[in-house]
Short mmCIF file of C-alpha atoms and ligand atoms in Angstrom, two decimals:
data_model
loop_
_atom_site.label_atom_id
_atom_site.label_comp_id
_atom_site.label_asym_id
_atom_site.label_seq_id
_atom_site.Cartn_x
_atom_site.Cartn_y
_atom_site.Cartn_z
CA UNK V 1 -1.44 -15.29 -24.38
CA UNK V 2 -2.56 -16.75 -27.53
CA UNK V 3 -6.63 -16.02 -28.53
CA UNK V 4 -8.46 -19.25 -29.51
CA UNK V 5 -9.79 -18.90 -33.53
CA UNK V 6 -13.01 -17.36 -33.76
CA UNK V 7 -14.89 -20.76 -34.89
CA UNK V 8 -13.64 -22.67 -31.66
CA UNK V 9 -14.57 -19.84 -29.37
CA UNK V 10 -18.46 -20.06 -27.90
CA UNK V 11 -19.12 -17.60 -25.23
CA UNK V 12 -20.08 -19.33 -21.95
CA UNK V 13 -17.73 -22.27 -22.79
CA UNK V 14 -14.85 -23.60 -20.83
CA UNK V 15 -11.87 -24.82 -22.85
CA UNK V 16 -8.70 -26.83 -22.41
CA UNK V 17 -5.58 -24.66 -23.21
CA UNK V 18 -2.45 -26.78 -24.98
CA UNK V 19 -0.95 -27.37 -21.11
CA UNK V 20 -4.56 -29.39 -20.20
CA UNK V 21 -5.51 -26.30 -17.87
CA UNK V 22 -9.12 -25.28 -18.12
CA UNK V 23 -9.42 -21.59 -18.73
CA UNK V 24 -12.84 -20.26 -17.66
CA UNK V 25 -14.78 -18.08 -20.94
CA UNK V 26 -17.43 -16.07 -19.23
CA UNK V 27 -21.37 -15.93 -20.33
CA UNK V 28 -21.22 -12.51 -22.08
CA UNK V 29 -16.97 -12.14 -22.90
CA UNK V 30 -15.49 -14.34 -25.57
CA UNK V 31 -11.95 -13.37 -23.89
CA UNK V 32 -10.20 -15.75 -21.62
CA UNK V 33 -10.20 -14.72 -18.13
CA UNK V 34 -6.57 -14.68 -17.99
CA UNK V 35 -6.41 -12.24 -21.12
CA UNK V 36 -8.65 -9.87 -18.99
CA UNK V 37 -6.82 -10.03 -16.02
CA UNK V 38 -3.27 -9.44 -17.64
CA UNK V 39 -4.94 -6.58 -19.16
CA UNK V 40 -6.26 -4.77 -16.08
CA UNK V 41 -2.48 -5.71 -15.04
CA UNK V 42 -1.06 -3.91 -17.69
CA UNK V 43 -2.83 -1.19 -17.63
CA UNK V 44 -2.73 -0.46 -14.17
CA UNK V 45 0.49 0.49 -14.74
CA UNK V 46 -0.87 4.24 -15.46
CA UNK V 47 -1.06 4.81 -11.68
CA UNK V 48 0.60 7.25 -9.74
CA UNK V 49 3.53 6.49 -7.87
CA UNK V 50 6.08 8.34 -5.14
CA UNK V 51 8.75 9.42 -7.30
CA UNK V 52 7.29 7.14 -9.98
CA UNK V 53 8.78 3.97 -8.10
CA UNK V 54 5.90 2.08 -9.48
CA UNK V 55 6.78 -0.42 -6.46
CA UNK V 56 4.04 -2.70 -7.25
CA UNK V 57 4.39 -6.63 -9.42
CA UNK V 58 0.99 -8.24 -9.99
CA UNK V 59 0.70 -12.12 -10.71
CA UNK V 60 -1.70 -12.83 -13.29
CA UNK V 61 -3.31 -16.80 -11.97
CA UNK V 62 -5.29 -18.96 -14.06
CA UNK V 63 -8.78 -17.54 -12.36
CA UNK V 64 -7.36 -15.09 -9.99
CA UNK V 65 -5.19 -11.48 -9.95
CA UNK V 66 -2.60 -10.76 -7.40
CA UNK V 67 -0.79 -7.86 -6.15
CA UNK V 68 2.31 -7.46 -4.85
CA UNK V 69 4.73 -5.06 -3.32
CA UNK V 70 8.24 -4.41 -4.96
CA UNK V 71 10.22 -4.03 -2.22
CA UNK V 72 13.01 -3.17 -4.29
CA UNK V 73 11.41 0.26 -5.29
CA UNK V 74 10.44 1.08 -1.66
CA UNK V 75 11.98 4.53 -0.64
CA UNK V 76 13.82 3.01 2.19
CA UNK V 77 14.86 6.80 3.61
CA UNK V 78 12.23 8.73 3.30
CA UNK V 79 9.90 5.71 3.42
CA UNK V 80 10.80 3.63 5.98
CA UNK V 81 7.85 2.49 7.02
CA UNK V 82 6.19 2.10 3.73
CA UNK V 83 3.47 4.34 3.81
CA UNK V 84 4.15 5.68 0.49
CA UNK V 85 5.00 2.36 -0.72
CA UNK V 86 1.16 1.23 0.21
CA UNK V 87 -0.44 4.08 -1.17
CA UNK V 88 1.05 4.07 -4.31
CA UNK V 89 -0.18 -0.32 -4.33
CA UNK V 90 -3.51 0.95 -3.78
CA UNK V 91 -3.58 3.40 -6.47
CA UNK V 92 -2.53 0.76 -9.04
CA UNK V 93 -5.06 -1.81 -7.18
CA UNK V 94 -7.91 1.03 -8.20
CA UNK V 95 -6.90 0.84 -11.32
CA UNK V 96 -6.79 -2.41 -11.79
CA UNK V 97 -10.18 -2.84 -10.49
CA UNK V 98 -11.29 0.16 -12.43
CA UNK V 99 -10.11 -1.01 -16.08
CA UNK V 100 -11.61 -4.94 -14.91
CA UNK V 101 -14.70 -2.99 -14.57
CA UNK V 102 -14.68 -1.20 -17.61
CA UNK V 103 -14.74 -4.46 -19.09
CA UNK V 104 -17.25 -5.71 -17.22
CA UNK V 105 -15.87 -8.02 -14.94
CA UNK V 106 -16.68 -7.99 -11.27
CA UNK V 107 -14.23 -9.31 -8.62
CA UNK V 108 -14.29 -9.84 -4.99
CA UNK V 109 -10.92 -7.83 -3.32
CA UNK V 110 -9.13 -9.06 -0.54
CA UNK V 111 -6.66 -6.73 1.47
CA UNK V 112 -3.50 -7.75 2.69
CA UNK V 113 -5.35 -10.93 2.60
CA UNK V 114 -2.26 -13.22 4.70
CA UNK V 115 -0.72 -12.06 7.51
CA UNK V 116 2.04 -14.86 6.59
CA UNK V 117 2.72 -13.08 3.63
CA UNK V 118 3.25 -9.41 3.84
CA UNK V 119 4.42 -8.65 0.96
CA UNK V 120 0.75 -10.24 -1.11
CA UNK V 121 -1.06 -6.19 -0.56
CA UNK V 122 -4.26 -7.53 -2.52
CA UNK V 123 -6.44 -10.31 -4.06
CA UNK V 124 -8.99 -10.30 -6.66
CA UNK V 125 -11.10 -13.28 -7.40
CA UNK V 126 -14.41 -14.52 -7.83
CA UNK V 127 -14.81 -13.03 -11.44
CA UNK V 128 -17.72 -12.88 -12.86
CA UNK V 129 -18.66 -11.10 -16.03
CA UNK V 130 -21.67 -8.84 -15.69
CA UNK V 131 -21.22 -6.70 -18.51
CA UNK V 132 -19.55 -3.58 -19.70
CA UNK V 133 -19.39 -0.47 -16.97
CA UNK V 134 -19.41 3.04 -19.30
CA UNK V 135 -18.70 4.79 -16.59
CA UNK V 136 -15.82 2.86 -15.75
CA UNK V 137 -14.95 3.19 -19.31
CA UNK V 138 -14.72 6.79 -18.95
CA UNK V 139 -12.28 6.31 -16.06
CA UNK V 140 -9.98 4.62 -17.93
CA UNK V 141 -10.11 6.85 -20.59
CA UNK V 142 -8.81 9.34 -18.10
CA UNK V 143 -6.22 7.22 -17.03
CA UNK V 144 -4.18 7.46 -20.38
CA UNK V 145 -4.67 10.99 -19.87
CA UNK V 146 -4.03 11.81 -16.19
CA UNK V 147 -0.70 13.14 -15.10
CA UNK V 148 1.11 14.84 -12.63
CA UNK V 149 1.64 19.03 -13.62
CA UNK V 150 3.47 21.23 -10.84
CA UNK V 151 3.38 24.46 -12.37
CA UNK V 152 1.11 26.87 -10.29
CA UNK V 153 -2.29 26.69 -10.99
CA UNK V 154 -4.16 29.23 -13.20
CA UNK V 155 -6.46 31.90 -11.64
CA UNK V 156 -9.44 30.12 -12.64
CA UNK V 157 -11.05 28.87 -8.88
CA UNK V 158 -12.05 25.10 -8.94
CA UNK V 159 -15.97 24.50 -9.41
CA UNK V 160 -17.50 23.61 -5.98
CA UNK V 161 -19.34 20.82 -8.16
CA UNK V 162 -16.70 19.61 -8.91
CA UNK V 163 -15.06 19.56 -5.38
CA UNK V 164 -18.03 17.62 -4.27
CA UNK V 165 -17.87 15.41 -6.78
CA UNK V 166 -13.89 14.36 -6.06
CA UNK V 167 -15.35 14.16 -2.49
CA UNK V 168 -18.12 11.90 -3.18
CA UNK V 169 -15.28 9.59 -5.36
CA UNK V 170 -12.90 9.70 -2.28
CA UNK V 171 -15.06 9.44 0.01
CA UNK V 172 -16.99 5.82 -1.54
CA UNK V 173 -13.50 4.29 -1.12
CA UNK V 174 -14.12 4.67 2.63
CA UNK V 175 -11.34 7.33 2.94
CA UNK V 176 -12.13 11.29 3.97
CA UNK V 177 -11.29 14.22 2.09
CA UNK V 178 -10.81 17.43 3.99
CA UNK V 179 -10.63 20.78 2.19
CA UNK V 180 -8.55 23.22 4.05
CA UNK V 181 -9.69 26.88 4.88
CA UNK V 182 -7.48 30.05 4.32
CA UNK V 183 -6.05 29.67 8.15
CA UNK V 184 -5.33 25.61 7.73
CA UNK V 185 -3.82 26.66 4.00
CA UNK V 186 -1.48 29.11 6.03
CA UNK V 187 -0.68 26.51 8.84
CA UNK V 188 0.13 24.00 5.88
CA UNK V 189 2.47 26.02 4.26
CA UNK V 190 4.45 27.04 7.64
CA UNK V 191 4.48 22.91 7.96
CA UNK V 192 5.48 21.82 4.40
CA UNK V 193 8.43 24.53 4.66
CA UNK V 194 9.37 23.14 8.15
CA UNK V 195 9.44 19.58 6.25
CA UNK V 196 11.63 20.87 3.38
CA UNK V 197 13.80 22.50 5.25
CA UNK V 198 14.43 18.77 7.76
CA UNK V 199 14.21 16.57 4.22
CA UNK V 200 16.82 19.25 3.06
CA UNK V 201 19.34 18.39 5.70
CA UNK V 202 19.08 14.86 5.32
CA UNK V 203 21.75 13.62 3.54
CA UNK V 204 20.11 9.97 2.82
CA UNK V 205 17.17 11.75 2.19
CA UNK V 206 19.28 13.71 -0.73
CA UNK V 207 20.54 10.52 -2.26
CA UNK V 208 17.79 8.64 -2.73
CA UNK V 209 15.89 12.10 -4.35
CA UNK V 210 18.86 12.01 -6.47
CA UNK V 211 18.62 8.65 -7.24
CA UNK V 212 14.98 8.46 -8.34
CA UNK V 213 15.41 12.25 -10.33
CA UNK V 214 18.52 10.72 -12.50
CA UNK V 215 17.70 7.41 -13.53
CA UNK V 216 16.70 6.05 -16.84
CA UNK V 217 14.38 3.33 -17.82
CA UNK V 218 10.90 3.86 -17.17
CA UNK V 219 11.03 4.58 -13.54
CA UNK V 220 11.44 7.87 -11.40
CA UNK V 221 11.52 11.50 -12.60
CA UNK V 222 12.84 12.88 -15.70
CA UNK V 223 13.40 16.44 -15.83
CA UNK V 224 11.23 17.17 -18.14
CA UNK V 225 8.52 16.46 -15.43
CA UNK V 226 10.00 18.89 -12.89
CA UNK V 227 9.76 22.58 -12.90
CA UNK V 228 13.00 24.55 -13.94
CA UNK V 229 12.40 26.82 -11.17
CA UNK V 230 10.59 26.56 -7.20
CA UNK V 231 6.86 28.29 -8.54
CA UNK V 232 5.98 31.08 -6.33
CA UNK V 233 3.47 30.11 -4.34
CA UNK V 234 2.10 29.80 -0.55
CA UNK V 235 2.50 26.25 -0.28
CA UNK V 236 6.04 25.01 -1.30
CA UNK V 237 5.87 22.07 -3.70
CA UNK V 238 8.46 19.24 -3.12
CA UNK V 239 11.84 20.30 -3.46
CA UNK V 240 13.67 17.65 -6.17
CA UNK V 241 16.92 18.91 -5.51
CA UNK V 242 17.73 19.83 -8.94
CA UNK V 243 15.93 22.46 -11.65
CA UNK V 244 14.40 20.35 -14.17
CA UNK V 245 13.38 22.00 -17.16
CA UNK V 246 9.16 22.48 -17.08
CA UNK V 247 8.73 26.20 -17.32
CA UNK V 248 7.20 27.83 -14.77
CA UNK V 249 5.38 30.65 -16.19
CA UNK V 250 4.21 33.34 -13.97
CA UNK V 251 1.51 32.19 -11.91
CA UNK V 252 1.13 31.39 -8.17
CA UNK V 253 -1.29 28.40 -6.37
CA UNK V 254 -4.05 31.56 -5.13
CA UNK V 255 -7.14 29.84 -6.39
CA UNK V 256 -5.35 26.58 -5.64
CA UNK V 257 -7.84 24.47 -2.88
CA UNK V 258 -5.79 21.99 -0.64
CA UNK V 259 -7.30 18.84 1.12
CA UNK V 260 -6.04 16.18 3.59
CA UNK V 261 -6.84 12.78 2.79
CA UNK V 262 -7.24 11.38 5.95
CA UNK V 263 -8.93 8.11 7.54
CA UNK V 264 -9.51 6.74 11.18
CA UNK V 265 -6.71 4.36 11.43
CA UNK V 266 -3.03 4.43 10.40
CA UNK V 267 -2.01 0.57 9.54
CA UNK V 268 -0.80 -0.49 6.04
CA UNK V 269 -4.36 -1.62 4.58
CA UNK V 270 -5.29 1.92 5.78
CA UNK V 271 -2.82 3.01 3.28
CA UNK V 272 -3.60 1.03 0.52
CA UNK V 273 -7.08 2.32 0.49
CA UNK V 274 -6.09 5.13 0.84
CA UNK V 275 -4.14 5.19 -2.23
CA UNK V 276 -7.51 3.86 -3.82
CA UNK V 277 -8.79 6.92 -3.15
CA UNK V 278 -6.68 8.84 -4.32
CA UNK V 279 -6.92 7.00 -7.74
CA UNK V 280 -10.94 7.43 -7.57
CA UNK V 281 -10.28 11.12 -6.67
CA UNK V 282 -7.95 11.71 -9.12
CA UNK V 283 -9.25 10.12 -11.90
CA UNK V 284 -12.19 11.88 -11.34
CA UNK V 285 -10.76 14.98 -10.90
CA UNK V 286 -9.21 14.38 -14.72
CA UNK V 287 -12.66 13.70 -15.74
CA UNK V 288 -13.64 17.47 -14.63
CA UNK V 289 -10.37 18.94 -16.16
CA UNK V 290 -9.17 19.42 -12.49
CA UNK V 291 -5.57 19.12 -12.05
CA UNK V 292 -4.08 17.40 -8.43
CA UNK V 293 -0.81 17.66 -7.49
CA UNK V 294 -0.14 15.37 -4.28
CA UNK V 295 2.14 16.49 -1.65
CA UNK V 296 3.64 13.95 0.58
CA UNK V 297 7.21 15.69 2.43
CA UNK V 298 4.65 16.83 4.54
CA UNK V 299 3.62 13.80 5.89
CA UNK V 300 6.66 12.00 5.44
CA UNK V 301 8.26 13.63 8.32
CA UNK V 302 7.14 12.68 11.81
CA UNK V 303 6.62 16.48 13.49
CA UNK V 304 4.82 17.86 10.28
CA UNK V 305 2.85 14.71 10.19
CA UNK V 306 2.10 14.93 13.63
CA UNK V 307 1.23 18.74 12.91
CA UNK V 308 -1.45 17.79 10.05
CA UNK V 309 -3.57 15.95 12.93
CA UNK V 310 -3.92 19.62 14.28
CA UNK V 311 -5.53 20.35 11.22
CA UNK V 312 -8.32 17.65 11.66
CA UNK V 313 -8.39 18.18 15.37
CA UNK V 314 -6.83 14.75 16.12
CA UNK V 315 -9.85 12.99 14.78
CA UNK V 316 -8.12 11.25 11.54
CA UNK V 317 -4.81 10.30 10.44
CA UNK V 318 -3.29 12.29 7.71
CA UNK V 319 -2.63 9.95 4.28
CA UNK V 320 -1.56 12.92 1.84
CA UNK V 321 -2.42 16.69 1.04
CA UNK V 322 -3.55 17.19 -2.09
CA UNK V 323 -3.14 20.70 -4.49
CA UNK V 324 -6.35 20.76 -6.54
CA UNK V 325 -6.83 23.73 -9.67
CA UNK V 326 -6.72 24.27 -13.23
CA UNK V 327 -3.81 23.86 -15.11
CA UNK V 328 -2.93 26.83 -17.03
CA UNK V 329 -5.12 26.56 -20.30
CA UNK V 330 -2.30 28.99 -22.70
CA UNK V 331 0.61 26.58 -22.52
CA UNK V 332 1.14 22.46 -22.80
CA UNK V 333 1.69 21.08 -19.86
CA UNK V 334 3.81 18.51 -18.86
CA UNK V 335 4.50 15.36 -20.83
CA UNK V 336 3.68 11.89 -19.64
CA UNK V 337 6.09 10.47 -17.45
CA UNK V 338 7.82 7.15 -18.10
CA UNK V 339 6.63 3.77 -17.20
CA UNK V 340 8.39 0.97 -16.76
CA UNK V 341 7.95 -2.00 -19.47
CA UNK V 342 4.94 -4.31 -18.52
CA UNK V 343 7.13 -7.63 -18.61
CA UNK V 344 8.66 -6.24 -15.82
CA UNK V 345 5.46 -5.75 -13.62
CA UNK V 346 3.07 -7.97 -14.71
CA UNK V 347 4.07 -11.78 -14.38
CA UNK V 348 1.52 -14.08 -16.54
CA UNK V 349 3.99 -16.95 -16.09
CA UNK V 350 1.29 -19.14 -14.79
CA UNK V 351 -0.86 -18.60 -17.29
CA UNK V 352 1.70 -18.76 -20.30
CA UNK V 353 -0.21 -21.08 -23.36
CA UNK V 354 -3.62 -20.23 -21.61
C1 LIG Q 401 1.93 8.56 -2.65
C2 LIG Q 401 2.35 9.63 -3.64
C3 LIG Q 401 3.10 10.72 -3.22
C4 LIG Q 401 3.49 11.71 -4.13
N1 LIG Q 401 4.17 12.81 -3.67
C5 LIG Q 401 4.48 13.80 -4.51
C6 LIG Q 401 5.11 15.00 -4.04
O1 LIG Q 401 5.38 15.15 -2.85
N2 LIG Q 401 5.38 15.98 -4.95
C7 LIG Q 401 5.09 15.86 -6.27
O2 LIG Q 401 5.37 16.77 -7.02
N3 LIG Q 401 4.49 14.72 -6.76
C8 LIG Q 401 4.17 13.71 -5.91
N4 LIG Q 401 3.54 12.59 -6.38
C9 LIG Q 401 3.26 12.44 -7.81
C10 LIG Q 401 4.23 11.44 -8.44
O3 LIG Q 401 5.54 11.97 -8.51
C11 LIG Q 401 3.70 11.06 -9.84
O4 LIG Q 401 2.46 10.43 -9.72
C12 LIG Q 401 4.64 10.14 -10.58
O5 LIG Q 401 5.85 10.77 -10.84
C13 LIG Q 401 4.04 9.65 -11.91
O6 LIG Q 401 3.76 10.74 -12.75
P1 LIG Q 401 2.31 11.04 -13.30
O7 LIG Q 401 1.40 11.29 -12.10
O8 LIG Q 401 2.47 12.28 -14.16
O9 LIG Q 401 1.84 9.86 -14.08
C14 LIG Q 401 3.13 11.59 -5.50
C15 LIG Q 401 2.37 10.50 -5.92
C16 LIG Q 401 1.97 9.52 -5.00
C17 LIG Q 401 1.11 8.37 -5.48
#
């Protein structure tokens, strides 16, 4: 989008674009609307994803932002029903609304807002600039910064302030985060081994992991990302069918803490807020040098699923368990996995010349 020269622009103003559209400049932003939205588009594209699918296309409208789901980046074995799929929209949808913000636009967010339309996961409209959010700055800050590191965790325990904080961030999304005692822990582990071992056998299952660990350009796992060896710990970490090359390094998950994100009800908008708070949790967690690891075979398979409930004693239904800790501080971690190329998720077609 082109910017207007700085004479022409008055803050407040609307103004015609070359096409004859009016584009809508707020009170306290000289930046189009558009420009802002396209923005938040782009860099929503920082989210987490299963397997990095990024399965997610937003639609950049003259006064409005949508989001959509890429069906062709669904995991269409081992996420049939798209579960995944929705929490990974709603992580990018947090982000979105984060970095909008940051820049100190509010929005109104509607939810799977036409049952018509299945594939529309989210909304935003009604923008109105009320100023800069620091806070929200911050967040996206951490964003750029944020990543994925499965090597075990250090010794170092995780601050209970800080636990409480990730909480409170999960928890204001209007999804629950349950930390797991040293009995649930063990009862995890014998159910995210029982998942491995069924994902293991499934040759579909296989393929697709294949798929998404050998692919180039911007999407799915590199394996630089993955560790050379399974860590030795209580709780097995996904099993990628194939050493990457991450060292390990010696240490185990011990002063790891594990927690269920978990709501009341188990429908697709469920999901997508649930992947908003993960995003909130996350991010936050990055803001308290907190690493998270999410683990998702075991809730990808029906029985272990089915055996998280136990955990919460049937009052909630399991989203994701998360590994919380702190990253070994005496080697690099990880580096950033790929994204793919923001043509190719953000469409500002209808607001091309704006
Ligand atoms: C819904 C969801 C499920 C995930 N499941 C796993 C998992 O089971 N094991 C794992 O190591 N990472 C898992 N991840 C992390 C993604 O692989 C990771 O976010 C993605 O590769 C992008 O990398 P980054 O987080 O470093 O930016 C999951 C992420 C999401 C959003």
């Amino acid at each position: 989008m082109e910017r207007q020269p700085g004479p022409g622009r008055r803050p407040g103003a609307a103004r015609w674009a070359r096409d004859g559209k009016v584009v809508r400049m707020s009170q306290e932003t000289d930046r189009p609307l558009p420009t802002a939205l396209a923005e938040a588009a782009a860099t929503a594209g920082h989210a987490p994803s299963v397997h990095n699918t990024q399965p997610w296309r937003w639609r950049v409208l003259p006064d409005a932002l949508e989001l959509r789901v890429a069906r062709d980046r669904q995991l269409a074995a081992t996420d049939p029903e798209g579960r995944l799929l929705a929490i990974s929209c709603g992580t990018a949808l947090h982000h979105a609304r984060v970095a909008l913000t940051a820049e100190g636009w509010r929005a109104a967010v509607a939810r799977m807002p036409d049952a018509g339309d299945p594939e529309l996961v989210a909304r935003l409209t009604s923008l109105t600039h009320v100023g800069a959010d620091p806070e929200a700055m911050r967040l996206v800050q951490c964003m750029q910064v944020r990543h994925t590191d499965r090597r075990p965790v250090s010794d170092e325990p995780v601050p209970t302030d800080a636990l409480s904080e990730i909480t409170k961030a999960v928890t204001a999304e209007g999804v629950q985060l349950q930390l797991l005692d040293r009995d649930q822990v063990l009862e995890l582990a014998a159910a995210a081994s029982h998942a491995a071992a069924i994902e293991s056998e499934d040759p579909q299952l296989r393929e697709e992991l294949t798929y998404w660990t050998s692919r180039a350009g911007g999407a799915g796992l590199p394996p630089d990302v993955l560790p050379e060896s399974a860590p030795e710990t209580t709780v097995p970490g996904r099993d990628f069918g194939r050493p990457g090359t991450l060292p390990v390094g010696p240490g185990h998950d011990r002063a790891a803490d594990y927690a269920l994100l978990y709501g009341d009800e188990d429908e697709p908008v469920d999901w997508l807020r649930a992947g908003e708070a993960l995003s909130a949790g996350w991010l936050t967690a990055t803001r308290l040098g907190v690493s998270v690891v999410p683990l998702s075979g075991v809730v990808e398979v029906p029985g272990t699923r089915q055996a998280l409930r136990g955990l919460l004693a049937g009052m909630g239904h399991p989203y994701l368990v998360l590994r919380l800790g702190i990253a070994d501080p005496a080697h690099a971690g990880p580096p950033r996995t790929p994204r793919l190329a923001v043509e190719q998720v953000v469409d500002t077609s209808a607001v091309r010349g704006s």
